[in-house]
């Protein structure tokens, strides 16, 4: 049977125009180069996804949403996804799903499925990290919620990079500059394609409602 993985990333913004407008403005590089860049890095690292290896990309138009909102500080308008889900198929025939939701919660999830049946699910943060969140909130008040949830991973990352700087030990599991560059290229490639697919869906829905 064919196995497909879905990498889901959630943030805990309030689902209001005010909250999302501030988010869009502060993260004006866009969701794929910001929130979902971690999942794209996984695809580049482990699935050989590159701009020139992508055969197709298909947005899940039921899950996804793209909005244009006015930034509260600049007054400029920013177009971005408040949630997105899409499937990438590579030229080698590999299929992978990526999803991200600005208002979905505080976790990241890896889901393994086969023939429409879920085989396994892996969630971050784990129970120990969740238990420690109140302590971190007390010690570092006012930080974004995902900093508390991802604190153990940030610590591990910094330790491995620092050790590499001190004694040259290879930082296992840390993305290289080349991986980062390819990941950004994939994000820049996908963004207009997905925006166009969702725009077409909106236009088709509007035409049906008008007829």
GROMACS .gro file of N, CA, C and O in nm, residues 65-150:
model
  344
   65UNK      N    1  -0.708   2.882   0.330
   65UNK     CA    2  -0.766   3.016   0.326
   65UNK      C    3  -0.656   3.118   0.303
   65UNK      O    4  -0.551   3.112   0.365
   66UNK      N    5  -0.681   3.211   0.212
   66UNK     CA    6  -0.586   3.318   0.181
   66UNK      C    7  -0.660   3.451   0.191
   66UNK      O    8  -0.769   3.466   0.135
   67UNK      N    9  -0.601   3.547   0.264
   67UNK     CA   10  -0.669   3.674   0.289
   67UNK      C   11  -0.577   3.791   0.259
   67UNK      O   12  -0.454   3.778   0.262
   68UNK      N   13  -0.636   3.905   0.232
   68UNK     CA   14  -0.563   4.031   0.222
   68UNK      C   15  -0.612   4.121   0.334
   68UNK      O   16  -0.731   4.153   0.343
   69UNK      N   17  -0.518   4.160   0.423
   69UNK     CA   18  -0.553   4.238   0.541
   69UNK      C   19  -0.464   4.361   0.553
   69UNK      O   20  -0.350   4.361   0.508
   70UNK      N   21  -0.518   4.464   0.616
   70UNK     CA   22  -0.447   4.590   0.633
   70UNK      C   23  -0.363   4.587   0.759
   70UNK      O   24  -0.415   4.564   0.870
   71UNK      N   25  -0.234   4.608   0.744
   71UNK     CA   26  -0.144   4.608   0.859
   71UNK      C   27  -0.172   4.723   0.952
   71UNK      O   28  -0.187   4.837   0.906
   72UNK      N   29  -0.178   4.700   1.082
   72UNK     CA   30  -0.214   4.806   1.178
   72UNK      C   31  -0.108   4.914   1.193
   72UNK      O   32  -0.140   5.028   1.229
   73UNK      N   33   0.019   4.882   1.168
   73UNK     CA   34   0.125   4.981   1.186
   73UNK      C   35   0.153   5.062   1.061
   73UNK      O   36   0.164   5.185   1.065
   74UNK      N   37   0.163   4.993   0.947
   74UNK     CA   38   0.200   5.060   0.822
   74UNK      C   39   0.081   5.107   0.740
   74UNK      O   40   0.095   5.197   0.656
   75UNK      N   41  -0.035   5.046   0.761
   75UNK     CA   42  -0.151   5.077   0.678
   75UNK      C   43  -0.146   5.010   0.542
   75UNK      O   44  -0.238   5.025   0.461
   76UNK      N   45  -0.040   4.932   0.517
   76UNK     CA   46  -0.027   4.861   0.390
   76UNK      C   47  -0.109   4.732   0.395
   76UNK      O   48  -0.137   4.678   0.503
   77UNK      N   49  -0.144   4.681   0.276
   77UNK     CA   50  -0.219   4.557   0.269
   77UNK      C   51  -0.124   4.439   0.243
   77UNK      O   52  -0.030   4.449   0.164
   78UNK      N   53  -0.150   4.331   0.314
   78UNK     CA   54  -0.066   4.211   0.304
   78UNK      C   55  -0.155   4.091   0.270
   78UNK      O   56  -0.256   4.069   0.335
   79UNK      N   57  -0.113   4.018   0.168
   79UNK     CA   58  -0.186   3.898   0.128
   79UNK      C   59  -0.107   3.776   0.173
   79UNK      O   60   0.012   3.762   0.144
   80UNK      N   61  -0.174   3.688   0.247
   80UNK     CA   62  -0.106   3.569   0.298
   80UNK      C   63  -0.210   3.463   0.333
   80UNK      O   64  -0.331   3.490   0.336
   81UNK      N   65  -0.162   3.345   0.361
   81UNK     CA   66  -0.249   3.236   0.406
   81UNK      C   67  -0.267   3.247   0.558
   81UNK      O   68  -0.169   3.266   0.630
   82UNK      N   69  -0.390   3.235   0.604
   82UNK     CA   70  -0.408   3.216   0.748
   82UNK      C   71  -0.411   3.067   0.779
   82UNK      O   72  -0.384   3.026   0.892
   83UNK      N   73  -0.439   2.985   0.677
   83UNK     CA   74  -0.418   2.840   0.686
   83UNK      C   75  -0.403   2.785   0.546
   83UNK      O   76  -0.461   2.835   0.450
   84UNK      N   77  -0.320   2.682   0.535
   84UNK     CA   78  -0.291   2.624   0.404
   84UNK      C   79  -0.262   2.475   0.420
   84UNK      O   80  -0.204   2.432   0.520
   85UNK      N   81  -0.310   2.398   0.324
   85UNK     CA   82  -0.273   2.257   0.316
   85UNK      C   83  -0.254   2.224   0.169
   85UNK      O   84  -0.333   2.266   0.084
   86UNK      N   85  -0.147   2.149   0.139
   86UNK     CA   86  -0.121   2.115  -0.001
   86UNK      C   87  -0.045   1.985  -0.010
   86UNK      O   88   0.021   1.941   0.086
   87UNK      N   89  -0.056   1.924  -0.126
   87UNK     CA   90   0.016   1.799  -0.153
   87UNK      C   91   0.119   1.825  -0.262
   87UNK      O   92   0.088   1.881  -0.366
   88UNK      N   93   0.242   1.784  -0.233
   88UNK     CA   94   0.349   1.790  -0.332
   88UNK      C   95   0.373   1.650  -0.386
   88UNK      O   96   0.382   1.554  -0.310
   89UNK      N   97   0.382   1.639  -0.517
   89UNK     CA   98   0.423   1.514  -0.582
   89UNK      C   99   0.553   1.541  -0.655
   89UNK      O  100   0.563   1.635  -0.734
   90UNK      N  101   0.655   1.462  -0.625
   90UNK     CA  102   0.785   1.482  -0.690
   90UNK      C  103   0.791   1.404  -0.821
   90UNK      O  104   0.707   1.317  -0.849
   91UNK      N  105   0.891   1.434  -0.900
   91UNK     CA  106   0.909   1.364  -1.027
   91UNK      C  107   0.945   1.217  -1.005
   91UNK      O  108   0.930   1.136  -1.097
   92UNK      N  109   0.988   1.184  -0.884
   92UNK     CA  110   1.016   1.044  -0.850
   92UNK      C  111   0.890   0.971  -0.803
   92UNK      O  112   0.895   0.853  -0.771
   93UNK      N  113   0.778   1.043  -0.797
   93UNK     CA  114   0.651   0.982  -0.759
   93UNK      C  115   0.621   0.984  -0.611
   93UNK      O  116   0.523   0.924  -0.566
   94UNK      N  117   0.701   1.056  -0.533
   94UNK     CA  118   0.679   1.066  -0.389
   94UNK      C  119   0.573   1.173  -0.360
   94UNK      O  120   0.578   1.282  -0.417
   95UNK      N  121   0.478   1.140  -0.272
   95UNK     CA  122   0.374   1.235  -0.233
   95UNK      C  123   0.387   1.268  -0.085
   95UNK      O  124   0.406   1.181  -0.002
   96UNK      N  125   0.376   1.398  -0.053
   96UNK     CA  126   0.384   1.445   0.085
   96UNK      C  127   0.285   1.559   0.103
   96UNK      O  128   0.268   1.642   0.013
   97UNK      N  129   0.219   1.563   0.219
   97UNK     CA  130   0.128   1.672   0.253
   97UNK      C  131   0.191   1.764   0.355
   97UNK      O  132   0.259   1.720   0.447
   98UNK      N  133   0.166   1.893   0.337
   98UNK     CA  134   0.207   1.994   0.435
   98UNK      C  135   0.084   2.077   0.470
   98UNK      O  136   0.005   2.113   0.382
   99UNK      N  137   0.068   2.105   0.599
   99UNK     CA  138  -0.043   2.189   0.644
   99UNK      C  139   0.005   2.285   0.751
   99UNK      O  140   0.095   2.251   0.831
  100UNK      N  141  -0.054   2.405   0.755
  100UNK     CA  142  -0.020   2.503   0.857
  100UNK      C  143  -0.144   2.587   0.885
  100UNK      O  144  -0.217   2.623   0.793
  101UNK      N  145  -0.166   2.616   1.014
  101UNK     CA  146  -0.285   2.690   1.054
  101UNK      C  147  -0.244   2.791   1.161
  101UNK      O  148  -0.200   2.754   1.270
  102UNK      N  149  -0.257   2.920   1.128
  102UNK     CA  150  -0.219   3.024   1.223
  102UNK      C  151  -0.303   3.019   1.351
  102UNK      O  152  -0.258   3.064   1.456
  103UNK      N  153  -0.423   2.965   1.343
  103UNK     CA  154  -0.516   2.966   1.457
  103UNK      C  155  -0.550   2.825   1.502
  103UNK      O  156  -0.657   2.801   1.558
  104UNK      N  157  -0.460   2.731   1.480
  104UNK     CA  158  -0.489   2.590   1.505
  104UNK      C  159  -0.447   2.537   1.640
  104UNK      O  160  -0.483   2.425   1.676
  105UNK      N  161  -0.370   2.614   1.717
  105UNK     CA  162  -0.323   2.564   1.846
  105UNK      C  163  -0.175   2.586   1.864
  105UNK      O  164  -0.117   2.677   1.802
  106UNK      N  165  -0.110   2.501   1.944
  106UNK     CA  166   0.031   2.521   1.979
  106UNK      C  167   0.119   2.404   1.942
  106UNK      O  168   0.232   2.396   1.989
  107UNK      N  169   0.071   2.312   1.861
  107UNK     CA  170   0.147   2.189   1.838
  107UNK      C  171   0.188   2.173   1.693
  107UNK      O  172   0.142   2.243   1.603
  108UNK      N  173   0.280   2.080   1.673
  108UNK     CA  174   0.319   2.035   1.539
  108UNK      C  175   0.301   1.883   1.537
  108UNK      O  176   0.333   1.815   1.635
  109UNK      N  177   0.249   1.834   1.425
  109UNK     CA  178   0.210   1.693   1.419
  109UNK      C  179   0.262   1.629   1.291
  109UNK      O  180   0.253   1.689   1.183
  110UNK      N  181   0.314   1.508   1.304
  110UNK     CA  182   0.347   1.425   1.189
  110UNK      C  183   0.249   1.309   1.183
  110UNK      O  184   0.234   1.236   1.282
  111UNK      N  185   0.182   1.292   1.071
  111UNK     CA  186   0.079   1.189   1.058
  111UNK      C  187   0.117   1.095   0.944
  111UNK      O  188   0.147   1.141   0.833
  112UNK      N  189   0.115   0.966   0.970
  112UNK     CA  190   0.147   0.865   0.870
  112UNK      C  191   0.018   0.790   0.835
  112UNK      O  192  -0.048   0.736   0.924
  113UNK      N  193  -0.014   0.786   0.705
  113UNK     CA  194  -0.137   0.720   0.660
  113UNK      C  195  -0.108   0.624   0.545
  113UNK      O  196  -0.011   0.643   0.470
  114UNK      N  197  -0.195   0.526   0.531
  114UNK     CA  198  -0.189   0.433   0.418
  114UNK      C  199  -0.330   0.392   0.384
  114UNK      O  200  -0.408   0.354   0.472
  115UNK      N  201  -0.364   0.404   0.255
  115UNK     CA  202  -0.498   0.369   0.206
  115UNK      C  203  -0.606   0.440   0.286
  115UNK      O  204  -0.712   0.382   0.318
  116UNK      N  205  -0.581   0.566   0.322
  116UNK     CA  206  -0.679   0.646   0.394
  116UNK      C  207  -0.690   0.615   0.542
  116UNK      O  208  -0.774   0.672   0.612
  117UNK      N  209  -0.605   0.527   0.594
  117UNK     CA  210  -0.610   0.487   0.734
  117UNK      C  211  -0.486   0.539   0.806
  117UNK      O  212  -0.374   0.523   0.759
  118UNK      N  213  -0.508   0.601   0.922
  118UNK     CA  214  -0.396   0.654   1.000
  118UNK      C  215  -0.319   0.541   1.068
  118UNK      O  216  -0.377   0.460   1.140
  119UNK      N  217  -0.188   0.538   1.044
  119UNK     CA  218  -0.103   0.436   1.103
  119UNK      C  219  -0.029   0.485   1.227
  119UNK      O  220  -0.004   0.409   1.321
  120UNK      N  221   0.008   0.611   1.227
  120UNK     CA  222   0.085   0.665   1.339
  120UNK      C  223   0.072   0.816   1.342
  120UNK      O  224   0.047   0.880   1.240
  121UNK      N  225   0.092   0.872   1.462
  121UNK     CA  226   0.085   1.017   1.482
  121UNK      C  227   0.191   1.056   1.585
  121UNK      O  228   0.201   0.995   1.691
  122UNK      N  229   0.268   1.160   1.552
  122UNK     CA  230   0.374   1.207   1.640
  122UNK      C  231   0.353   1.356   1.666
  122UNK      O  232   0.342   1.434   1.570
  123UNK      N  233   0.348   1.395   1.793
  123UNK     CA  234   0.312   1.531   1.830
  123UNK      C  235   0.422   1.599   1.910
  123UNK      O  236   0.485   1.537   1.996
  124UNK      N  237   0.446   1.724   1.879
  124UNK     CA  238   0.538   1.808   1.954
  124UNK      C  239   0.459   1.933   1.997
  124UNK      O  240   0.387   1.990   1.915
  125UNK      N  241   0.459   1.977   2.123
  125UNK     CA  242   0.546   1.932   2.231
  125UNK      C  243   0.494   1.804   2.297
  125UNK      O  244   0.376   1.774   2.290
  126UNK      N  245   0.586   1.734   2.365
  126UNK     CA  246   0.546   1.614   2.437
  126UNK      C  247   0.494   1.654   2.576
  126UNK      O  248   0.489   1.773   2.611
  127UNK      N  249   0.455   1.554   2.655
  127UNK     CA  250   0.393   1.582   2.785
  127UNK      C  251   0.485   1.660   2.878
  127UNK      O  252   0.441   1.750   2.952
  128UNK      N  253   0.613   1.626   2.878
  128UNK     CA  254   0.708   1.695   2.966
  128UNK      C  255   0.718   1.843   2.930
  128UNK      O  256   0.723   1.930   3.019
  129UNK      N  257   0.724   1.871   2.799
  129UNK     CA  258   0.735   2.010   2.755
  129UNK      C  259   0.608   2.088   2.790
  129UNK      O  260   0.615   2.204   2.832
  130UNK      N  261   0.492   2.024   2.772
  130UNK     CA  262   0.365   2.090   2.805
  130UNK      C  263   0.359   2.123   2.954
  130UNK      O  264   0.316   2.232   2.994
  131UNK      N  265   0.404   2.030   3.037
  131UNK     CA  266   0.403   2.050   3.182
  131UNK      C  267   0.490   2.168   3.224
  131UNK      O  268   0.459   2.239   3.320
  132UNK      N  269   0.597   2.192   3.149
  132UNK     CA  270   0.691   2.300   3.184
  132UNK      C  271   0.649   2.436   3.130
  132UNK      O  272   0.709   2.538   3.167
  133UNK      N  273   0.549   2.442   3.045
  133UNK     CA  274   0.508   2.569   2.984
  133UNK      C  275   0.470   2.674   3.088
  133UNK      O  276   0.513   2.791   3.077
  134UNK      N  277   0.391   2.642   3.192
  134UNK     CA  278   0.359   2.745   3.293
  134UNK      C  279   0.483   2.805   3.360
  134UNK      O  280   0.486   2.925   3.389
  135UNK      N  281   0.584   2.723   3.382
  135UNK     CA  282   0.708   2.775   3.440
  135UNK      C  283   0.776   2.874   3.348
  135UNK      O  284   0.825   2.979   3.391
  136UNK      N  285   0.779   2.841   3.218
  136UNK     CA  286   0.841   2.930   3.121
  136UNK      C  287   0.762   3.059   3.106
  136UNK      O  288   0.820   3.168   3.093
  137UNK      N  289   0.629   3.049   3.110
  137UNK     CA  290   0.544   3.169   3.100
  137UNK      C  291   0.569   3.262   3.218
  137UNK      O  292   0.567   3.386   3.202
  138UNK      N  293   0.594   3.204   3.334
  138UNK     CA  294   0.622   3.285   3.452
  138UNK      C  295   0.760   3.351   3.444
  138UNK      O  296   0.777   3.467   3.483
  139UNK      N  297   0.856   3.276   3.391
  139UNK     CA  298   0.994   3.325   3.385
  139UNK      C  299   1.015   3.421   3.269
  139UNK      O  300   1.094   3.516   3.279
  140UNK      N  301   0.944   3.397   3.156
  140UNK     CA  302   0.956   3.482   3.036
  140UNK      C  303   0.818   3.532   2.995
  140UNK      O  304   0.764   3.492   2.891
  141UNK      N  305   0.757   3.619   3.074
  141UNK     CA  306   0.621   3.664   3.042
  141UNK      C  307   0.614   3.741   2.911
  141UNK      O  308   0.706   3.816   2.877
  142UNK      N  309   0.505   3.720   2.837
  142UNK     CA  310   0.481   3.799   2.717
  142UNK      C  311   0.539   3.743   2.588
  142UNK      O  312   0.521   3.803   2.482
  143UNK      N  313   0.610   3.631   2.594
  143UNK     CA  314   0.666   3.572   2.472
  143UNK      C  315   0.554   3.508   2.389
  143UNK      O  316   0.446   3.478   2.440
  144UNK      N  317   0.580   3.487   2.260
  144UNK     CA  318   0.484   3.419   2.176
  144UNK      C  319   0.465   3.276   2.227
  144UNK      O  320   0.563   3.211   2.270
  145UNK      N  321   0.343   3.223   2.223
  145UNK     CA  322   0.316   3.090   2.279
  145UNK      C  323   0.405   2.979   2.225
  145UNK      O  324   0.444   2.887   2.298
  146UNK      N  325   0.442   2.988   2.094
  146UNK     CA  326   0.520   2.880   2.037
  146UNK      C  327   0.663   2.876   2.091
  146UNK      O  328   0.728   2.772   2.083
  147UNK      N  329   0.711   2.985   2.147
  147UNK     CA  330   0.844   2.981   2.209
  147UNK      C  331   0.843   2.892   2.334
  147UNK      O  332   0.941   2.822   2.362
  148UNK      N  333   0.734   2.896   2.408
  148UNK     CA  334   0.723   2.809   2.525
  148UNK      C  335   0.713   2.663   2.483
  148UNK      O  336   0.779   2.575   2.540
  149UNK      N  337   0.630   2.636   2.381
  149UNK     CA  338   0.608   2.498   2.338
  149UNK      C  339   0.734   2.436   2.278
  149UNK      O  340   0.759   2.316   2.292
  150UNK      N  341   0.816   2.519   2.212
  150UNK     CA  342   0.932   2.467   2.141
  150UNK      C  343   1.063   2.488   2.218
  150UNK      O  344   1.171   2.465   2.164
   0.00000   0.00000   0.00000
